[in-house]
Amino acid sequence: MARRVTPQNTTPIEGAQPETKSKEKTSLKDFVNNIKEIVTSSQFKLSAGIILSAVALMLIIAYISFFFTGSSDYSIVTNIEGRQALRGDIHNALGLPGAIIARWLVDGTFGIVSLAALVAIALFSAQLIVDFKLKRLRLLFISLFILIWGSVTLGFIHDLVGSHTFFRWGGAVGQIIAVWGKSYVQWLGMAIILITTLIVFFVLADKNFIEHSKKFWAWLVKLFKRKNKDSEATEPSNANDESIEDGISVENIQEEAVSETIDIVLTSTEEAEQAQAEEAKDDIPVIVVDVEQPQEEFLVDEESKNDIDIDIIEVNEVETAEEDPQALLEKLGPYDPRKDLEHYKFPSLGLLKVYDNETAPVIDQEEQQANANRIVETLRNFDIQIESIKATVGPTVTLYEIVPKAGIKIAKIQGLENDIMLSLAAIGIRIIAPMPGKGTIGIEVPNEKPQIVSMHSVIASKRFQEEQKMRLPIAIGRTITNEVFTFDLAKTPHLLVAGATGQGKSVGLNAILTSLLYKKHPAELKFVLVDPKMVEFSIYKPLLKHYMAAMPDQDENDIIITDCQKVINTLNSLVIEMENRYQLLMQANCRNLEDYNEKFINRRLNPEKGHRYMPYLVIVIDEYGDFIMQAGKEVERPIQRIAQKARAVGMHMILATQRPDVKIVTGTIKANIPTRIAFRTQSVVDSRTVLDCKGADQLIGKGDMLYSASGAITRIQCAFVDTPEVENIVKHIEKQQHYFEPYQLPEYVAEGSEGEALAPGSVDLKRLDPMFADVARYTVSKQEGSTSRIQRAFEIGYNRAGKLSDQLEAAGIVGPNKGPKGRDVLIQDMESLDRILQELGLS
């Protein structure tokens, strides 16, 4: 009979659990090992390396492209809602994703040094592909240090210099840390901390750093001693000196020179004397005198002249001075561009009107407290609690900074703009959420009694008077913290000014011109003023022979340009001036006008070769929208060329308009003019057109403006300069010493003004211009028959270029004039041209 199984027999089943767990652990371990094998396999490393390399390459391309296209892409990248719709307008080499990532890398994180992270990724991916030795922890340590230290350093420098760029040099991280550190230990403390940190890093990163530093110091000391010895060796010998350098006497040099069988001193025959001279010329190195370097003449001292019978080349000091810039500089001193008008006196501060309390805002404690209470009450009505509120009183606007409690969304506060404006019964308020570089939200509220910011208060300020670094300094007004706001027009490098009629735009332009008149000498600055209204700039006509630039034979009464066709001609003349300046910079091996003028001042450029001191050219076009509507591309094209290229040659443009719509303020204009000033606009659309953001529509008018540069927007009360003040300044300058004529711009004649098609026989082909063959080859090779193109390419006057075009037409090389379109080129290859030139006897 079978035995019945009792419950006790179930224990072996329970004992099966450890076996199951061990199987699970084994399978998990096998899975991990399989993953490890896959990850460590050469195929996986190669694939991962290739993918990482591609990612690193794309990031680097986007990063590099950002510095050339970031400013023009800014408005699209920051417009989150319209990114997809406008992605076709992105200029970054990798499109919209590249623009967004690059801006985040550079402006949003560690700034310029973000490249270190990209390089680290590229090195790591290269190691996966090639499998070379790479210390990853060391790479990580160095990369992190470069990112953090470099970011803070660049943020510190950017904050110290105050440069206006479209991105933060040290990114968001660098700026926050630098500003925070500077608030505690000031700029000197931050500089010491950064330098100390860098030295400690080098000590930790390189165990031989101290030894290398000692070697470098020893090399510097040795180099300095060597220079001292060389200078001592090149000093002229006195009559009592017995040696030249290191105890080597002239007699020893002579013995080396005639070391074999020739005794120069004892030889008396004529043949021996000739041999002596030849031997001395070949073997005595210290006797050679370089004509182009007269400073080496002192190597031949009086003692050697007496003892050695050798022909000494005498240096003509006058000729050498002409060839040697240093000698010419020592003889004549630096070139002074102001010397022609050395008695010119700048306008005095007494010409400007002084207002009461112009240097300090009027603070109404009751008004500020009442406004603060209303803001707090309005926010509480919408369940928004705040921790603190403080007020900063400006001349026309008070800034209330609030700190909301944790958990409050910024967007919720931004949406209450109209509610807060209603509770304050204000004309318009502006909410800044968050405040750049601060943990607060700003609410700008107009003062009940606005204060006039006088031109006298900003021109007489210490900041403007003692400014030395800016090349074209402009004091435009006072900020919301009542500080004088200045900027350098040479760095902007162009300026767009927009605003509705009667909001202070014309006063702003006068403030800009007044600032320049108080700072720049007539030799250093010239204006081209364009005024379709005919009344805004007419007050500056008396400055004709001091500050104005004009085309040849331009009527003095038309020095302020008002006619559309004259505007077109002047703008094209300015384009030619720009190209001519670039030619001079190229010949002088200079990159910008400052370097070129410095070379010229130091006598390193020859005026006989066409070099000259070049003043800055500031082109101011008021209401340029009128000209765009009249002439379209004929005006817009030269404006674009000047905006794109003219910065390096010292030509800067200010465009003003009261109609800031997209037909006037085009994308190309905005891309090339990143610095903009917006007075009050009629709508939020106009505000976005000018500034790429809202805010200008909420300004209070009467000179209240927003200054946008490098992505940062500053609210400023423009300085008020009245017409009588400008008249006083102009009258003062008019009485001063002046030039005989305005600054001459190149000649330009509009295409098509040469007349209609040439009559047969009107050009004598037997009396061709000497440049005819070269111009003909250039025209055929380029397939362009434009007279202005010939003028620019060969640097000749327009009249001569026009005659050459007539001769080319008579020879059958180009067709008749077709107005602005130029001429058609009838010859398509150089062989056919050579036959024509041969028939004309020019080949």
PDB file of N, CA, C and O in Angstrom, residues 414-463:
ATOM      1  N   GLN A 414       3.935  88.968 -15.404  1.00  0.00           N
ATOM      2  CA  GLN A 414       3.982  89.677 -16.683  1.00  0.00           C
ATOM      3  C   GLN A 414       2.593  89.905 -17.260  1.00  0.00           C
ATOM      4  O   GLN A 414       2.325  90.920 -17.895  1.00  0.00           O
ATOM      5  N   GLY A 415       1.708  88.969 -17.006  1.00  0.00           N
ATOM      6  CA  GLY A 415       0.352  89.102 -17.539  1.00  0.00           C
ATOM      7  C   GLY A 415      -0.493  90.148 -16.841  1.00  0.00           C
ATOM      8  O   GLY A 415      -1.595  90.454 -17.293  1.00  0.00           O
ATOM      9  N   LEU A 416       0.021  90.698 -15.733  1.00  0.00           N
ATOM     10  CA  LEU A 416      -0.744  91.699 -14.982  1.00  0.00           C
ATOM     11  C   LEU A 416      -0.334  93.124 -15.324  1.00  0.00           C
ATOM     12  O   LEU A 416      -0.619  94.054 -14.558  1.00  0.00           O
ATOM     13  N   GLU A 417       0.317  93.314 -16.442  1.00  0.00           N
ATOM     14  CA  GLU A 417       0.815  94.639 -16.803  1.00  0.00           C
ATOM     15  C   GLU A 417      -0.309  95.665 -16.872  1.00  0.00           C
ATOM     16  O   GLU A 417      -0.208  96.758 -16.299  1.00  0.00           O
ATOM     17  N   ASN A 418      -1.385  95.327 -17.545  1.00  0.00           N
ATOM     18  CA  ASN A 418      -2.500  96.268 -17.679  1.00  0.00           C
ATOM     19  C   ASN A 418      -3.200  96.507 -16.341  1.00  0.00           C
ATOM     20  O   ASN A 418      -3.663  97.626 -16.057  1.00  0.00           O
ATOM     21  N   ASP A 419      -3.281  95.465 -15.513  1.00  0.00           N
ATOM     22  CA  ASP A 419      -3.928  95.628 -14.213  1.00  0.00           C
ATOM     23  C   ASP A 419      -3.138  96.562 -13.312  1.00  0.00           C
ATOM     24  O   ASP A 419      -3.717  97.405 -12.601  1.00  0.00           O
ATOM     25  N   ILE A 420      -1.825  96.401 -13.319  1.00  0.00           N
ATOM     26  CA  ILE A 420      -0.980  97.286 -12.512  1.00  0.00           C
ATOM     27  C   ILE A 420      -1.051  98.716 -13.039  1.00  0.00           C
ATOM     28  O   ILE A 420      -1.119  99.678 -12.257  1.00  0.00           O
ATOM     29  N   MET A 421      -1.065  98.871 -14.358  1.00  0.00           N
ATOM     30  CA  MET A 421      -1.154 100.198 -14.951  1.00  0.00           C
ATOM     31  C   MET A 421      -2.483 100.858 -14.589  1.00  0.00           C
ATOM     32  O   MET A 421      -2.550 102.060 -14.329  1.00  0.00           O
ATOM     33  N   LEU A 422      -3.549 100.055 -14.517  1.00  0.00           N
ATOM     34  CA  LEU A 422      -4.853 100.586 -14.132  1.00  0.00           C
ATOM     35  C   LEU A 422      -4.855 101.050 -12.672  1.00  0.00           C
ATOM     36  O   LEU A 422      -5.358 102.134 -12.352  1.00  0.00           O
ATOM     37  N   SER A 423      -4.254 100.251 -11.799  1.00  0.00           N
ATOM     38  CA  SER A 423      -4.250 100.616 -10.381  1.00  0.00           C
ATOM     39  C   SER A 423      -3.398 101.844 -10.113  1.00  0.00           C
ATOM     40  O   SER A 423      -3.685 102.625  -9.199  1.00  0.00           O
ATOM     41  N   LEU A 424      -2.367 102.047 -10.919  1.00  0.00           N
ATOM     42  CA  LEU A 424      -1.492 103.212 -10.735  1.00  0.00           C
ATOM     43  C   LEU A 424      -1.976 104.426 -11.510  1.00  0.00           C
ATOM     44  O   LEU A 424      -1.438 105.524 -11.329  1.00  0.00           O
ATOM     45  N   ALA A 425      -2.962 104.226 -12.394  1.00  0.00           N
ATOM     46  CA  ALA A 425      -3.443 105.302 -13.260  1.00  0.00           C
ATOM     47  C   ALA A 425      -2.289 105.933 -14.020  1.00  0.00           C
ATOM     48  O   ALA A 425      -2.194 107.156 -14.160  1.00  0.00           O
ATOM     49  N   ALA A 426      -1.377 105.066 -14.526  1.00  0.00           N
ATOM     50  CA  ALA A 426      -0.169 105.534 -15.205  1.00  0.00           C
ATOM     51  C   ALA A 426      -0.375 105.542 -16.710  1.00  0.00           C
ATOM     52  O   ALA A 426      -1.240 104.852 -17.254  1.00  0.00           O
ATOM     53  N   ILE A 427       0.430 106.371 -17.389  1.00  0.00           N
ATOM     54  CA  ILE A 427       0.375 106.450 -18.853  1.00  0.00           C
ATOM     55  C   ILE A 427       0.792 105.115 -19.460  1.00  0.00           C
ATOM     56  O   ILE A 427       0.199 104.627 -20.408  1.00  0.00           O
ATOM     57  N   GLY A 428       1.826 104.548 -18.917  1.00  0.00           N
ATOM     58  CA  GLY A 428       2.321 103.271 -19.408  1.00  0.00           C
ATOM     59  C   GLY A 428       3.382 102.748 -18.470  1.00  0.00           C
ATOM     60  O   GLY A 428       4.216 103.509 -17.978  1.00  0.00           O
ATOM     61  N   ILE A 429       3.347 101.453 -18.198  1.00  0.00           N
ATOM     62  CA  ILE A 429       4.390 100.847 -17.372  1.00  0.00           C
ATOM     63  C   ILE A 429       5.085  99.769 -18.184  1.00  0.00           C
ATOM     64  O   ILE A 429       4.565  99.301 -19.208  1.00  0.00           O
ATOM     65  N   ARG A 430       6.248  99.386 -17.698  1.00  0.00           N
ATOM     66  CA  ARG A 430       7.031  98.354 -18.374  1.00  0.00           C
ATOM     67  C   ARG A 430       7.528  97.364 -17.333  1.00  0.00           C
ATOM     68  O   ARG A 430       8.140  97.761 -16.341  1.00  0.00           O
ATOM     69  N   ILE A 431       7.247  96.083 -17.561  1.00  0.00           N
ATOM     70  CA  ILE A 431       7.669  95.038 -16.633  1.00  0.00           C
ATOM     71  C   ILE A 431       8.889  94.322 -17.215  1.00  0.00           C
ATOM     72  O   ILE A 431       8.865  93.876 -18.364  1.00  0.00           O
ATOM     73  N   ILE A 432       9.953  94.221 -16.421  1.00  0.00           N
ATOM     74  CA  ILE A 432      11.180  93.527 -16.816  1.00  0.00           C
ATOM     75  C   ILE A 432      11.279  92.287 -15.940  1.00  0.00           C
ATOM     76  O   ILE A 432      11.553  92.386 -14.748  1.00  0.00           O
ATOM     77  N   ALA A 433      11.028  91.136 -16.528  1.00  0.00           N
ATOM     78  CA  ALA A 433      10.995  89.906 -15.744  1.00  0.00           C
ATOM     79  C   ALA A 433      11.831  88.830 -16.421  1.00  0.00           C
ATOM     80  O   ALA A 433      11.461  88.335 -17.485  1.00  0.00           O
ATOM     81  N   PRO A 434      12.966  88.443 -15.820  1.00  0.00           N
ATOM     82  CA  PRO A 434      13.571  89.028 -14.609  1.00  0.00           C
ATOM     83  C   PRO A 434      14.534  90.155 -14.978  1.00  0.00           C
ATOM     84  O   PRO A 434      14.844  90.339 -16.152  1.00  0.00           O
ATOM     85  N   MET A 435      15.023  90.885 -13.969  1.00  0.00           N
ATOM     86  CA  MET A 435      16.028  91.912 -14.189  1.00  0.00           C
ATOM     87  C   MET A 435      17.348  91.233 -14.526  1.00  0.00           C
ATOM     88  O   MET A 435      17.752  90.310 -13.814  1.00  0.00           O
ATOM     89  N   PRO A 436      18.045  91.646 -15.586  1.00  0.00           N
ATOM     90  CA  PRO A 436      19.311  91.001 -15.962  1.00  0.00           C
ATOM     91  C   PRO A 436      20.339  91.075 -14.839  1.00  0.00           C
ATOM     92  O   PRO A 436      20.617  92.146 -14.307  1.00  0.00           O
ATOM     93  N   GLY A 437      20.860  89.913 -14.463  1.00  0.00           N
ATOM     94  CA  GLY A 437      21.894  89.862 -13.444  1.00  0.00           C
ATOM     95  C   GLY A 437      21.379  90.015 -12.026  1.00  0.00           C
ATOM     96  O   GLY A 437      22.176  90.119 -11.095  1.00  0.00           O
ATOM     97  N   LYS A 438      20.050  90.052 -11.848  1.00  0.00           N
ATOM     98  CA  LYS A 438      19.481  90.208 -10.517  1.00  0.00           C
ATOM     99  C   LYS A 438      18.375  89.172 -10.323  1.00  0.00           C
ATOM    100  O   LYS A 438      17.790  88.674 -11.275  1.00  0.00           O
ATOM    101  N   GLY A 439      18.079  88.886  -9.071  1.00  0.00           N
ATOM    102  CA  GLY A 439      16.999  87.965  -8.765  1.00  0.00           C
ATOM    103  C   GLY A 439      15.712  88.683  -8.462  1.00  0.00           C
ATOM    104  O   GLY A 439      14.995  88.322  -7.521  1.00  0.00           O
ATOM    105  N   THR A 440      15.411  89.722  -9.233  1.00  0.00           N
ATOM    106  CA  THR A 440      14.223  90.537  -8.994  1.00  0.00           C
ATOM    107  C   THR A 440      13.440  90.731 -10.276  1.00  0.00           C
ATOM    108  O   THR A 440      13.917  90.443 -11.371  1.00  0.00           O
ATOM    109  N   ILE A 441      12.229  91.237 -10.109  1.00  0.00           N
ATOM    110  CA  ILE A 441      11.380  91.618 -11.242  1.00  0.00           C
ATOM    111  C   ILE A 441      11.188  93.126 -11.180  1.00  0.00           C
ATOM    112  O   ILE A 441      10.864  93.687 -10.131  1.00  0.00           O
ATOM    113  N   GLY A 442      11.430  93.796 -12.295  1.00  0.00           N
ATOM    114  CA  GLY A 442      11.356  95.246 -12.323  1.00  0.00           C
ATOM    115  C   GLY A 442      10.052  95.745 -12.908  1.00  0.00           C
ATOM    116  O   GLY A 442       9.546  95.207 -13.894  1.00  0.00           O
ATOM    117  N   ILE A 443       9.497  96.768 -12.290  1.00  0.00           N
ATOM    118  CA  ILE A 443       8.302  97.440 -12.798  1.00  0.00           C
ATOM    119  C   ILE A 443       8.622  98.927 -12.899  1.00  0.00           C
ATOM    120  O   ILE A 443       8.863  99.589 -11.879  1.00  0.00           O
ATOM    121  N   GLU A 444       8.667  99.448 -14.128  1.00  0.00           N
ATOM    122  CA  GLU A 444       9.005 100.849 -14.362  1.00  0.00           C
ATOM    123  C   GLU A 444       7.723 101.674 -14.437  1.00  0.00           C
ATOM    124  O   GLU A 444       6.847 101.409 -15.280  1.00  0.00           O
ATOM    125  N   VAL A 445       7.640 102.663 -13.560  1.00  0.00           N
ATOM    126  CA  VAL A 445       6.434 103.491 -13.455  1.00  0.00           C
ATOM    127  C   VAL A 445       6.813 104.954 -13.687  1.00  0.00           C
ATOM    128  O   VAL A 445       7.763 105.451 -13.068  1.00  0.00           O
ATOM    129  N   PRO A 446       6.130 105.669 -14.579  1.00  0.00           N
ATOM    130  CA  PRO A 446       6.445 107.091 -14.817  1.00  0.00           C
ATOM    131  C   PRO A 446       6.242 107.932 -13.562  1.00  0.00           C
ATOM    132  O   PRO A 446       5.308 107.698 -12.787  1.00  0.00           O
ATOM    133  N   ASN A 447       7.127 108.905 -13.387  1.00  0.00           N
ATOM    134  CA  ASN A 447       6.984 109.830 -12.269  1.00  0.00           C
ATOM    135  C   ASN A 447       5.862 110.832 -12.556  1.00  0.00           C
ATOM    136  O   ASN A 447       5.623 111.208 -13.709  1.00  0.00           O
ATOM    137  N   GLU A 448       5.217 111.263 -11.505  1.00  0.00           N
ATOM    138  CA  GLU A 448       4.127 112.227 -11.664  1.00  0.00           C
ATOM    139  C   GLU A 448       4.645 113.571 -12.150  1.00  0.00           C
ATOM    140  O   GLU A 448       3.997 114.261 -12.945  1.00  0.00           O
ATOM    141  N   LYS A 449       5.858 113.944 -11.705  1.00  0.00           N
ATOM    142  CA  LYS A 449       6.498 115.183 -12.142  1.00  0.00           C
ATOM    143  C   LYS A 449       7.849 114.849 -12.767  1.00  0.00           C
ATOM    144  O   LYS A 449       8.861 114.798 -12.074  1.00  0.00           O
ATOM    145  N   PRO A 450       7.867 114.582 -14.069  1.00  0.00           N
ATOM    146  CA  PRO A 450       9.145 114.220 -14.718  1.00  0.00           C
ATOM    147  C   PRO A 450      10.125 115.382 -14.709  1.00  0.00           C
ATOM    148  O   PRO A 450       9.740 116.555 -14.705  1.00  0.00           O
ATOM    149  N   GLN A 451      11.405 115.035 -14.704  1.00  0.00           N
ATOM    150  CA  GLN A 451      12.470 116.033 -14.655  1.00  0.00           C
ATOM    151  C   GLN A 451      13.156 116.137 -16.013  1.00  0.00           C
ATOM    152  O   GLN A 451      13.349 115.134 -16.699  1.00  0.00           O
ATOM    153  N   ILE A 452      13.521 117.337 -16.409  1.00  0.00           N
ATOM    154  CA  ILE A 452      14.232 117.538 -17.667  1.00  0.00           C
ATOM    155  C   ILE A 452      15.698 117.153 -17.480  1.00  0.00           C
ATOM    156  O   ILE A 452      16.355 117.604 -16.540  1.00  0.00           O
ATOM    157  N   VAL A 453      16.184 116.306 -18.382  1.00  0.00           N
ATOM    158  CA  VAL A 453      17.613 115.978 -18.400  1.00  0.00           C
ATOM    159  C   VAL A 453      18.267 116.916 -19.407  1.00  0.00           C
ATOM    160  O   VAL A 453      18.054 116.804 -20.611  1.00  0.00           O
ATOM    161  N   SER A 454      19.030 117.851 -18.918  1.00  0.00           N
ATOM    162  CA  SER A 454      19.623 118.853 -19.814  1.00  0.00           C
ATOM    163  C   SER A 454      20.854 118.303 -20.504  1.00  0.00           C
ATOM    164  O   SER A 454      21.538 117.407 -19.994  1.00  0.00           O
ATOM    165  N   MET A 455      21.146 118.867 -21.673  1.00  0.00           N
ATOM    166  CA  MET A 455      22.368 118.493 -22.385  1.00  0.00           C
ATOM    167  C   MET A 455      23.598 118.934 -21.591  1.00  0.00           C
ATOM    168  O   MET A 455      24.638 118.271 -21.624  1.00  0.00           O
ATOM    169  N   HIS A 456      23.448 120.032 -20.873  1.00  0.00           N
ATOM    170  CA  HIS A 456      24.555 120.527 -20.056  1.00  0.00           C
ATOM    171  C   HIS A 456      24.952 119.502 -18.994  1.00  0.00           C
ATOM    172  O   HIS A 456      26.136 119.271 -18.738  1.00  0.00           O
ATOM    173  N   SER A 457      23.959 118.841 -18.387  1.00  0.00           N
ATOM    174  CA  SER A 457      24.255 117.915 -17.294  1.00  0.00           C
ATOM    175  C   SER A 457      25.026 116.687 -17.777  1.00  0.00           C
ATOM    176  O   SER A 457      25.857 116.146 -17.048  1.00  0.00           O
ATOM    177  N   VAL A 458      24.777 116.228 -19.005  1.00  0.00           N
ATOM    178  CA  VAL A 458      25.488 115.034 -19.493  1.00  0.00           C
ATOM    179  C   VAL A 458      26.833 115.399 -20.112  1.00  0.00           C
ATOM    180  O   VAL A 458      27.816 114.668 -19.976  1.00  0.00           O
ATOM    181  N   ILE A 459      26.899 116.557 -20.805  1.00  0.00           N
ATOM    182  CA  ILE A 459      28.178 116.972 -21.404  1.00  0.00           C
ATOM    183  C   ILE A 459      29.172 117.370 -20.313  1.00  0.00           C
ATOM    184  O   ILE A 459      30.372 117.095 -20.407  1.00  0.00           O
ATOM    185  N   ALA A 460      28.684 118.017 -19.260  1.00  0.00           N
ATOM    186  CA  ALA A 460      29.568 118.470 -18.180  1.00  0.00           C
ATOM    187  C   ALA A 460      29.897 117.371 -17.184  1.00  0.00           C
ATOM    188  O   ALA A 460      30.710 117.594 -16.282  1.00  0.00           O
ATOM    189  N   SER A 461      29.305 116.194 -17.337  1.00  0.00           N
ATOM    190  CA  SER A 461      29.551 115.115 -16.380  1.00  0.00           C
ATOM    191  C   SER A 461      30.995 114.643 -16.452  1.00  0.00           C
ATOM    192  O   SER A 461      31.656 114.712 -17.488  1.00  0.00           O
ATOM    193  N   LYS A 462      31.465 114.149 -15.337  1.00  0.00           N
ATOM    194  CA  LYS A 462      32.837 113.652 -15.245  1.00  0.00           C
ATOM    195  C   LYS A 462      33.051 112.468 -16.178  1.00  0.00           C
ATOM    196  O   LYS A 462      34.106 112.328 -16.788  1.00  0.00           O
ATOM    197  N   ARG A 463      32.029 111.624 -16.313  1.00  0.00           N
ATOM    198  CA  ARG A 463      32.147 110.442 -17.168  1.00  0.00           C
ATOM    199  C   ARG A 463      32.427 110.830 -18.615  1.00  0.00           C
ATOM    200  O   ARG A 463      33.274 110.220 -19.289  1.00  0.00           O
TER     201      ARG A 463
END
